[in-house]
mmCIF file with all atom_site columns, C-alpha atoms in Angstrom:
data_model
loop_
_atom_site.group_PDB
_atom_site.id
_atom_site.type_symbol
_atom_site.label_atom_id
_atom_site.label_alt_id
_atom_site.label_comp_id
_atom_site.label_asym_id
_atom_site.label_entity_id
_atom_site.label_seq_id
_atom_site.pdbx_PDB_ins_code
_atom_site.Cartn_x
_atom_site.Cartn_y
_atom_site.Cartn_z
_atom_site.occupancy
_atom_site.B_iso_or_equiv
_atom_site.pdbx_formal_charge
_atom_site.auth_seq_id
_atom_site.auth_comp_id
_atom_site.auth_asym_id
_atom_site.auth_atom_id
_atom_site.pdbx_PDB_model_num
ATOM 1   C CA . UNK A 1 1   ? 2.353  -4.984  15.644  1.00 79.00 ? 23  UNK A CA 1
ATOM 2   C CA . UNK A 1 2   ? 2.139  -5.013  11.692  1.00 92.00 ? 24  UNK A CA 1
ATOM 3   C CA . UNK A 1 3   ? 0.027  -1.733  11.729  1.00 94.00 ? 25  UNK A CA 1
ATOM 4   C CA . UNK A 1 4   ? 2.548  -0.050  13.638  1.00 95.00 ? 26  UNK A CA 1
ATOM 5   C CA . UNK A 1 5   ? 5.386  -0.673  11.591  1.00 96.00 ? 27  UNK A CA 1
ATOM 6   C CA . UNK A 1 6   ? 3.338  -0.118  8.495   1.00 97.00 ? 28  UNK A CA 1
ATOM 7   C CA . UNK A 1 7   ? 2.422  3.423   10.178  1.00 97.00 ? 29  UNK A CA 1
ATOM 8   C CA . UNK A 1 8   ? 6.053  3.853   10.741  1.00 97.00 ? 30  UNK A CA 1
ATOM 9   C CA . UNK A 1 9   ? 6.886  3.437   7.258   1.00 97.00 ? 31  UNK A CA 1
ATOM 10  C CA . UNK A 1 10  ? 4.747  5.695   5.552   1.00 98.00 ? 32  UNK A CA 1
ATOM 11  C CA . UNK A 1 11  ? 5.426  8.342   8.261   1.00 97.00 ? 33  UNK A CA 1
ATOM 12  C CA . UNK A 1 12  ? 9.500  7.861   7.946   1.00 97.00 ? 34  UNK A CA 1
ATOM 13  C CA . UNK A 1 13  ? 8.875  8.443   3.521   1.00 98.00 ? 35  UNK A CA 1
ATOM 14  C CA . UNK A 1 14  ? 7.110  11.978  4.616   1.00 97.00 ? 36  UNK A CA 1
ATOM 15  C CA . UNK A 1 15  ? 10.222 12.910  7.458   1.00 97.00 ? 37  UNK A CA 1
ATOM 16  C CA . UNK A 1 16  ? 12.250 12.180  4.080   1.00 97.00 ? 38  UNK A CA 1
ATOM 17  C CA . UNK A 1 17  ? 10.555 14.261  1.975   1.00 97.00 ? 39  UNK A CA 1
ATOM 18  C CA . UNK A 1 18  ? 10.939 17.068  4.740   1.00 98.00 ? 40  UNK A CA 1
ATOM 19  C CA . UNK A 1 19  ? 14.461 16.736  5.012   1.00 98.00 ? 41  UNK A CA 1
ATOM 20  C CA . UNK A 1 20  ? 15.109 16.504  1.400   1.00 97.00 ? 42  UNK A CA 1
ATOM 21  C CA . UNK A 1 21  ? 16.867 12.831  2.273   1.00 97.00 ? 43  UNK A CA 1
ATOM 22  C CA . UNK A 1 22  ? 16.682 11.231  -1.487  1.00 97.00 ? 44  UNK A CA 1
ATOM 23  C CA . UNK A 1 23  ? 19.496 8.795   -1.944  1.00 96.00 ? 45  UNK A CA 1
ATOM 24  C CA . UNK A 1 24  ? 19.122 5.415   -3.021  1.00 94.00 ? 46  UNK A CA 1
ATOM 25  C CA . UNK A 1 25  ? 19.684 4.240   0.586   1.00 96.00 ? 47  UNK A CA 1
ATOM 26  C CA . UNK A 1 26  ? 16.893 5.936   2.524   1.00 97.00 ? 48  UNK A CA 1
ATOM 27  C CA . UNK A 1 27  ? 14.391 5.152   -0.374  1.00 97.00 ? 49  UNK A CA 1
ATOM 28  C CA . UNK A 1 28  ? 15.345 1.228   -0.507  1.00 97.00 ? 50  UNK A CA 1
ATOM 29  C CA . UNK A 1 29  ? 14.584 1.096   2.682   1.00 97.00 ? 51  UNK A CA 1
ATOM 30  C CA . UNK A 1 30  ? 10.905 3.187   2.292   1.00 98.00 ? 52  UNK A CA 1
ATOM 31  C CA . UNK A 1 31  ? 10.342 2.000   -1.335  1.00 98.00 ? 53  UNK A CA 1
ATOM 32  C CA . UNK A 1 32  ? 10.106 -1.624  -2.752  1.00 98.00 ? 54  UNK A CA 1
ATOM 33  C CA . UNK A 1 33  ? 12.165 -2.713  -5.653  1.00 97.00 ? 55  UNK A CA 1
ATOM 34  C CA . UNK A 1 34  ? 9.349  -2.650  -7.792  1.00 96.00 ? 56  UNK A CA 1
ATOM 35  C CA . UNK A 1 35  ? 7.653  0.463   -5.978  1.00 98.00 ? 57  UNK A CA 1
ATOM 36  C CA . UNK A 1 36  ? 5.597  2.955   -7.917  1.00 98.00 ? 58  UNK A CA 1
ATOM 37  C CA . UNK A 1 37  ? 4.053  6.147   -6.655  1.00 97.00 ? 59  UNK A CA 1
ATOM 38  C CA . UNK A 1 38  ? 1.387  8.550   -8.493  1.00 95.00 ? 60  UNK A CA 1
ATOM 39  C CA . UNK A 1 39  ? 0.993  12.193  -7.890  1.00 91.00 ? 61  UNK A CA 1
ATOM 40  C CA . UNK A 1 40  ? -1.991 13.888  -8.304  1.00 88.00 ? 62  UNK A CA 1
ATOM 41  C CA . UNK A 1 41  ? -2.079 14.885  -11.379 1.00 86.00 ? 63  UNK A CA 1
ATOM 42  C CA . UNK A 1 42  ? -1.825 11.411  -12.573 1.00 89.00 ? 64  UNK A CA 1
ATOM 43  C CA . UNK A 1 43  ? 1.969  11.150  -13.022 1.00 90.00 ? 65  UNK A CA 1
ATOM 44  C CA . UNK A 1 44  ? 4.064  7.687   -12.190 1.00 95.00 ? 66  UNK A CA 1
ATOM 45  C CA . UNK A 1 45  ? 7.290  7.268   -10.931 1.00 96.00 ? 67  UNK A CA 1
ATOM 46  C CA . UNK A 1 46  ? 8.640  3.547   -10.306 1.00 97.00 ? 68  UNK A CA 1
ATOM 47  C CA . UNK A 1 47  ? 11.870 2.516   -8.598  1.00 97.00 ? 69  UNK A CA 1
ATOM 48  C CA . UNK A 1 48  ? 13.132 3.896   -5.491  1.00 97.00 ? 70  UNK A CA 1
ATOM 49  C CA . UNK A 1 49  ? 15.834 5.470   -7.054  1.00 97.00 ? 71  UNK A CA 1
ATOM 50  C CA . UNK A 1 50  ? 13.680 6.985   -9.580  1.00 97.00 ? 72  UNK A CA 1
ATOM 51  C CA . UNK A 1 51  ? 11.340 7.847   -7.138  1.00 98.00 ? 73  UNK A CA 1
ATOM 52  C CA . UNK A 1 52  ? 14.391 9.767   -5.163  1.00 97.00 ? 74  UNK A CA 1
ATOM 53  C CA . UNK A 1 53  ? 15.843 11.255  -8.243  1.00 97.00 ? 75  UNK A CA 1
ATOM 54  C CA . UNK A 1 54  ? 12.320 13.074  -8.711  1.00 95.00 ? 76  UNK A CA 1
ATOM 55  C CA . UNK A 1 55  ? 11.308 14.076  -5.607  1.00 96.00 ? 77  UNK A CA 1
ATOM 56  C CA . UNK A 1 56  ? 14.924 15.850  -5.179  1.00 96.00 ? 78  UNK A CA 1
ATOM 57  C CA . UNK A 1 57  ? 13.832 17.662  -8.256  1.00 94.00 ? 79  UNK A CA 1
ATOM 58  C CA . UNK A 1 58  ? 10.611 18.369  -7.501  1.00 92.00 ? 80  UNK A CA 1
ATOM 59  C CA . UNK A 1 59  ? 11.148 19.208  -4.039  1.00 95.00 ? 81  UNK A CA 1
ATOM 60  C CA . UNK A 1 60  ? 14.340 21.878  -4.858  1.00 94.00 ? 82  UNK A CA 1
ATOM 61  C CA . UNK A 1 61  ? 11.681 24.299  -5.610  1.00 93.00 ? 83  UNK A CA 1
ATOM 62  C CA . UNK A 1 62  ? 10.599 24.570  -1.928  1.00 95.00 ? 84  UNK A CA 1
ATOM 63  C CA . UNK A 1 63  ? 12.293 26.232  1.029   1.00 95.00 ? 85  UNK A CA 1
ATOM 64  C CA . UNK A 1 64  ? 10.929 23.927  3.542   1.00 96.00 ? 86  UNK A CA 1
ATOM 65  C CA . UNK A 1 65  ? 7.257  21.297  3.868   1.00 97.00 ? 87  UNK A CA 1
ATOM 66  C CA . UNK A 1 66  ? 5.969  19.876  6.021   1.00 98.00 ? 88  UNK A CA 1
ATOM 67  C CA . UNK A 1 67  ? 3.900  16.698  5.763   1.00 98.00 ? 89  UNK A CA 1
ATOM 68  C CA . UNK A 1 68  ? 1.097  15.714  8.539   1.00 98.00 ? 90  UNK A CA 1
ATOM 69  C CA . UNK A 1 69  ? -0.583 12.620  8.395   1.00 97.00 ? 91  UNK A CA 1
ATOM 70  C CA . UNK A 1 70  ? -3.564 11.042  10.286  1.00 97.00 ? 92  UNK A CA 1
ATOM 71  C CA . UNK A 1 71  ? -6.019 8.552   10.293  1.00 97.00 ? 93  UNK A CA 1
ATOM 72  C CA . UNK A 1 72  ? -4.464 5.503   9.426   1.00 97.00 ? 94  UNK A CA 1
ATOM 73  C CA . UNK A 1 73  ? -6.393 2.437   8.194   1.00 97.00 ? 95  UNK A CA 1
ATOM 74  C CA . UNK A 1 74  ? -4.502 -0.304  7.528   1.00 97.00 ? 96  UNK A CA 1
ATOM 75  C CA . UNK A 1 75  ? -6.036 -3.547  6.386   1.00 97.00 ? 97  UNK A CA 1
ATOM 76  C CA . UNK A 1 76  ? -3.973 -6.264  6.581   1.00 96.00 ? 98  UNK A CA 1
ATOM 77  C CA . UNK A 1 77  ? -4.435 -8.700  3.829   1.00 96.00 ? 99  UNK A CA 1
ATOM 78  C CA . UNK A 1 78  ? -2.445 -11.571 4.981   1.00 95.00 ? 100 UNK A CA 1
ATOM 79  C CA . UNK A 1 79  ? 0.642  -11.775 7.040   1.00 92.00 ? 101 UNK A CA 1
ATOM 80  C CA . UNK A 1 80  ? 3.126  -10.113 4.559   1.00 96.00 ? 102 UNK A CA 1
ATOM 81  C CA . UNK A 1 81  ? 0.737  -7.319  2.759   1.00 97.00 ? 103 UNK A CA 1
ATOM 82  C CA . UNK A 1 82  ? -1.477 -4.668  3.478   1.00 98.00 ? 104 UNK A CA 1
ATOM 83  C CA . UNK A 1 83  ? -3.739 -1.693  1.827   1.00 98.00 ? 105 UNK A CA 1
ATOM 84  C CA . UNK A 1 84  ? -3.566 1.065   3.677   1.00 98.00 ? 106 UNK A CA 1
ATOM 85  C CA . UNK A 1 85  ? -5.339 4.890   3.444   1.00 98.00 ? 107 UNK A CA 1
ATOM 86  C CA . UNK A 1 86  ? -3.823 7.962   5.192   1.00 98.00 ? 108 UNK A CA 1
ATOM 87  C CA . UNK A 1 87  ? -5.018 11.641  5.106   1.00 98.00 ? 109 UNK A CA 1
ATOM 88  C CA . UNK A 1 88  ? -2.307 14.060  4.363   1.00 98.00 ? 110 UNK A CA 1
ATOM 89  C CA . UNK A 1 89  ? -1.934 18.084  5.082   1.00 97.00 ? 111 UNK A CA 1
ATOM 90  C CA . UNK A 1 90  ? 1.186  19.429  3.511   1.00 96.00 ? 112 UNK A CA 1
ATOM 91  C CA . UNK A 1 91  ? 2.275  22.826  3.976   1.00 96.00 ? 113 UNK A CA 1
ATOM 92  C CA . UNK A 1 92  ? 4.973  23.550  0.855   1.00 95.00 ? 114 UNK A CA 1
ATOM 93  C CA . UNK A 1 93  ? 7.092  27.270  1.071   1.00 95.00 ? 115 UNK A CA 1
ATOM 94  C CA . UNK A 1 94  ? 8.256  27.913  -1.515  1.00 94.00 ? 116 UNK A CA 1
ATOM 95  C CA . UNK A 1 95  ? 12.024 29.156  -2.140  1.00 93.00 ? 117 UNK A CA 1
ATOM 96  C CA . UNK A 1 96  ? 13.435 32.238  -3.544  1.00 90.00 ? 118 UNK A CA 1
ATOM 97  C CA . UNK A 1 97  ? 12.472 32.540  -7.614  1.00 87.00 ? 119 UNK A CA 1
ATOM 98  C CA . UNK A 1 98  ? 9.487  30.204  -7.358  1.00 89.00 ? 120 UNK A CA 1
ATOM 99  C CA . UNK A 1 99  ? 6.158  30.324  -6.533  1.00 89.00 ? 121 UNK A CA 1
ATOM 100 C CA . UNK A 1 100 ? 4.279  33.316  -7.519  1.00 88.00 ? 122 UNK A CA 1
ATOM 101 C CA . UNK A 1 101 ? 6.248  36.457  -7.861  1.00 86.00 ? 123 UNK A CA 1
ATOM 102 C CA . UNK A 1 102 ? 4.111  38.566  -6.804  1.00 88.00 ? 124 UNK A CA 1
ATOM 103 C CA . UNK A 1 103 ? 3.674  37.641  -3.514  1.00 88.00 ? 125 UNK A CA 1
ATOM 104 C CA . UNK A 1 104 ? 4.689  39.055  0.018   1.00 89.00 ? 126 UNK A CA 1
ATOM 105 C CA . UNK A 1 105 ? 7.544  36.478  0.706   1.00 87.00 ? 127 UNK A CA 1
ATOM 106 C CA . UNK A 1 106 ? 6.039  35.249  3.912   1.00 88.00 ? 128 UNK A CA 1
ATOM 107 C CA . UNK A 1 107 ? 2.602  34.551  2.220   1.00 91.00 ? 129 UNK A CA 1
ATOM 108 C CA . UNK A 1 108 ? 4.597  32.618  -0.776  1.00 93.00 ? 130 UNK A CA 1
ATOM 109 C CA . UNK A 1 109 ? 3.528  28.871  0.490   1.00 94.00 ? 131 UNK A CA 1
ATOM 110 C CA . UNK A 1 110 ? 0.587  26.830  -0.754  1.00 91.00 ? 132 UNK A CA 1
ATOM 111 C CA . UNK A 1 111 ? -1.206 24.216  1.409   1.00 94.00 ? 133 UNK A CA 1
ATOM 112 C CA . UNK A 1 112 ? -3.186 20.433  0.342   1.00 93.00 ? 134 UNK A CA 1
ATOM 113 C CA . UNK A 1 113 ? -5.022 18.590  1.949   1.00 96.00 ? 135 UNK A CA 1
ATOM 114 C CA . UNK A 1 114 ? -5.438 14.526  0.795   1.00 96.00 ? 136 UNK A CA 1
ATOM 115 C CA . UNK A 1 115 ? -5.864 11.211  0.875   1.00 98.00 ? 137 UNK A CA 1
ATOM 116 C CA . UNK A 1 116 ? -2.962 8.498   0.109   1.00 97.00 ? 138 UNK A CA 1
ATOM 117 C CA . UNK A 1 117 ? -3.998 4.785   -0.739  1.00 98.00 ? 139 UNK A CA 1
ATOM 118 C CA . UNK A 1 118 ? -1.883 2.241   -1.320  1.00 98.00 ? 140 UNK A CA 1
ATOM 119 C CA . UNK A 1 119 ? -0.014 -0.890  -0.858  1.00 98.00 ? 141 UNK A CA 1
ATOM 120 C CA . UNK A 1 120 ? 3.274  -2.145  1.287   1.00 98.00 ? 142 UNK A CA 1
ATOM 121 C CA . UNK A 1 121 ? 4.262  -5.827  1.701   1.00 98.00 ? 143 UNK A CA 1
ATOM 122 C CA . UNK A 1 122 ? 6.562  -7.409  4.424   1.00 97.00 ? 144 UNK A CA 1
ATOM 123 C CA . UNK A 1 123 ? 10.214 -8.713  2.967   1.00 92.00 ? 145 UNK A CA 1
ATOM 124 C CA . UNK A 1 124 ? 13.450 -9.479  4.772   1.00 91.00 ? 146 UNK A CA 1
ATOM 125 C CA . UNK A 1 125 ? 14.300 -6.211  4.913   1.00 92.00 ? 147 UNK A CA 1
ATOM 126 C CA . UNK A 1 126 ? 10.505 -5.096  6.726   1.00 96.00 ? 148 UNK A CA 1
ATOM 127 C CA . UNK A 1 127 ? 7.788  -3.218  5.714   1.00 98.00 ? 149 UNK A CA 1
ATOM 128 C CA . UNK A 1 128 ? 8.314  -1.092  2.367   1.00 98.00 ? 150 UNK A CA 1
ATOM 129 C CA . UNK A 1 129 ? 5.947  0.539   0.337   1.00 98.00 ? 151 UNK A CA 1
ATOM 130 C CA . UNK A 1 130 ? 4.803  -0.884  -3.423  1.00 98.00 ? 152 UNK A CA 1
ATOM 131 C CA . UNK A 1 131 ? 2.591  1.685   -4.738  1.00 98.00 ? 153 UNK A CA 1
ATOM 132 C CA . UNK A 1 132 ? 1.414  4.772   -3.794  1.00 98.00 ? 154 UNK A CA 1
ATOM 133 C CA . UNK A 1 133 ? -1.639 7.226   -4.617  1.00 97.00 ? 155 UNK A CA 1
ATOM 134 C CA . UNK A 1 134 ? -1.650 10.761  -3.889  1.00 95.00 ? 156 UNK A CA 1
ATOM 135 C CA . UNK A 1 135 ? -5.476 12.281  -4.243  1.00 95.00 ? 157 UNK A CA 1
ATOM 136 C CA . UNK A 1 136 ? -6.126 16.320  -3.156  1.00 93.00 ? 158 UNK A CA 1
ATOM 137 C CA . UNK A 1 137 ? -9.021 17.283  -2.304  1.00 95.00 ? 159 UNK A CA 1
ATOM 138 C CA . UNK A 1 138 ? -8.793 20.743  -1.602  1.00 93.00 ? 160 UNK A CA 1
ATOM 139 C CA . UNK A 1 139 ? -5.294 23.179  -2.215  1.00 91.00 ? 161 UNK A CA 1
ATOM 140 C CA . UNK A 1 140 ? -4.964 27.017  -1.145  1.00 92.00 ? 162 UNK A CA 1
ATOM 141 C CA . UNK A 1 141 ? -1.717 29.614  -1.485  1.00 90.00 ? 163 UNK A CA 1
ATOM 142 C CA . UNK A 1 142 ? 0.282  30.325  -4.614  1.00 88.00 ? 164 UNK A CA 1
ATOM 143 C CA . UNK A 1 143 ? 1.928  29.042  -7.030  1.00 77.00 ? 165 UNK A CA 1
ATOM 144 C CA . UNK A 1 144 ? -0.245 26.805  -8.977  1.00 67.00 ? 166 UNK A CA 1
ATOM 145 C CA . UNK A 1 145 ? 0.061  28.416  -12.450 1.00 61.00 ? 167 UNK A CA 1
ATOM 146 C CA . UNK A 1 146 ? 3.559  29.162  -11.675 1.00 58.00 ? 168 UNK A CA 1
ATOM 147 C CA . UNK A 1 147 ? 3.395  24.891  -11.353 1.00 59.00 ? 169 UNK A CA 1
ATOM 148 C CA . UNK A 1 148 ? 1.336  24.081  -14.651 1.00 54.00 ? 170 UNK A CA 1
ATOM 149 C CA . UNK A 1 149 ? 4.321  26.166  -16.778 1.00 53.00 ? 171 UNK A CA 1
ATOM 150 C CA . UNK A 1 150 ? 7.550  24.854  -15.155 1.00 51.00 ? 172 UNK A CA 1
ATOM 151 C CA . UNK A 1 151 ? 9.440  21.784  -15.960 1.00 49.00 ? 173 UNK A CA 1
ATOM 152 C CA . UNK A 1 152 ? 8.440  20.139  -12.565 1.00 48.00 ? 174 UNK A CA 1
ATOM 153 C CA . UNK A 1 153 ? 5.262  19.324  -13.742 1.00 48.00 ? 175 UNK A CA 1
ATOM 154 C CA . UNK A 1 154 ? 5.609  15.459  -14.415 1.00 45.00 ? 176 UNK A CA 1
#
């Protein structure tokens, strides 16, 4: 029962970053108080609200993602936390202005493939998350330099 609404947690935090839902609401109830999550290139954000102000940010240089996950392993480490490790495919298009400018619109989108590690404990609210890892292994598309030299690179 605890691996399913672990599962369910992580999965609702990637439906949010699809539908660009940010506020302090829908990431108290992903995020712990004390929550931190690191991008891949090393980068920490801590807070839920912080974690929400950054993504909506980050995330207003795409048109639309979409985030698929798989292979869950969650190992329970007692009866209120948990490690888990999820792979991730995300599909990012980007929006008018960004991305690489030379590109055919319809071929402006990059792809990454990963794996997410991390930690979620149980409180009175449920299961939220209290750290989070994002690792790629393997990116194709456009856009990357575009990403290096723009402000959105914390």
């Amino acid at each position: 029962m605890h691996t399913v609404a672990i599962t369910e947690v992580i999965n609702r935090y990637f439906v949010t970053l699809d539908q660009k839902q940010f506020d302090g609401t829908t990431m108290s109830s992903i995020f712990a108080d004390d929550a931190k999550i690191v991008r891949p290139n090393g980068a920490v954000t801590q807070g839920p609200k912080e974690i929400g102000d950054s993504h909506s940010h980050s995330f207003s240089r795409f048109q639309a993602t979409q985030h698929l996950t798989s292979g869950f392993i969650v190992t329970l480490k007692d009866d209120t936390s948990a490690e888990i490790r999820v792979n991730l495919i995300a599909m990012h298009l980007w929006a008018a202005g960004h991305g690489d400018p030379n590109a055919d619109p319809n071929d402006n989108y990059f792809l990454a493939g990963g794996v997410l590690t991390g930690h979620v404990i149980l409180g009175v609210g449920g299961w939220r998350i209290t750290e989070l890892t994002n690792q790629v292994i393997w990116r194709r598309g456009t856009g990357f330099q575009q990403i290096l030299q723009t402000e959105f690179n914390p």
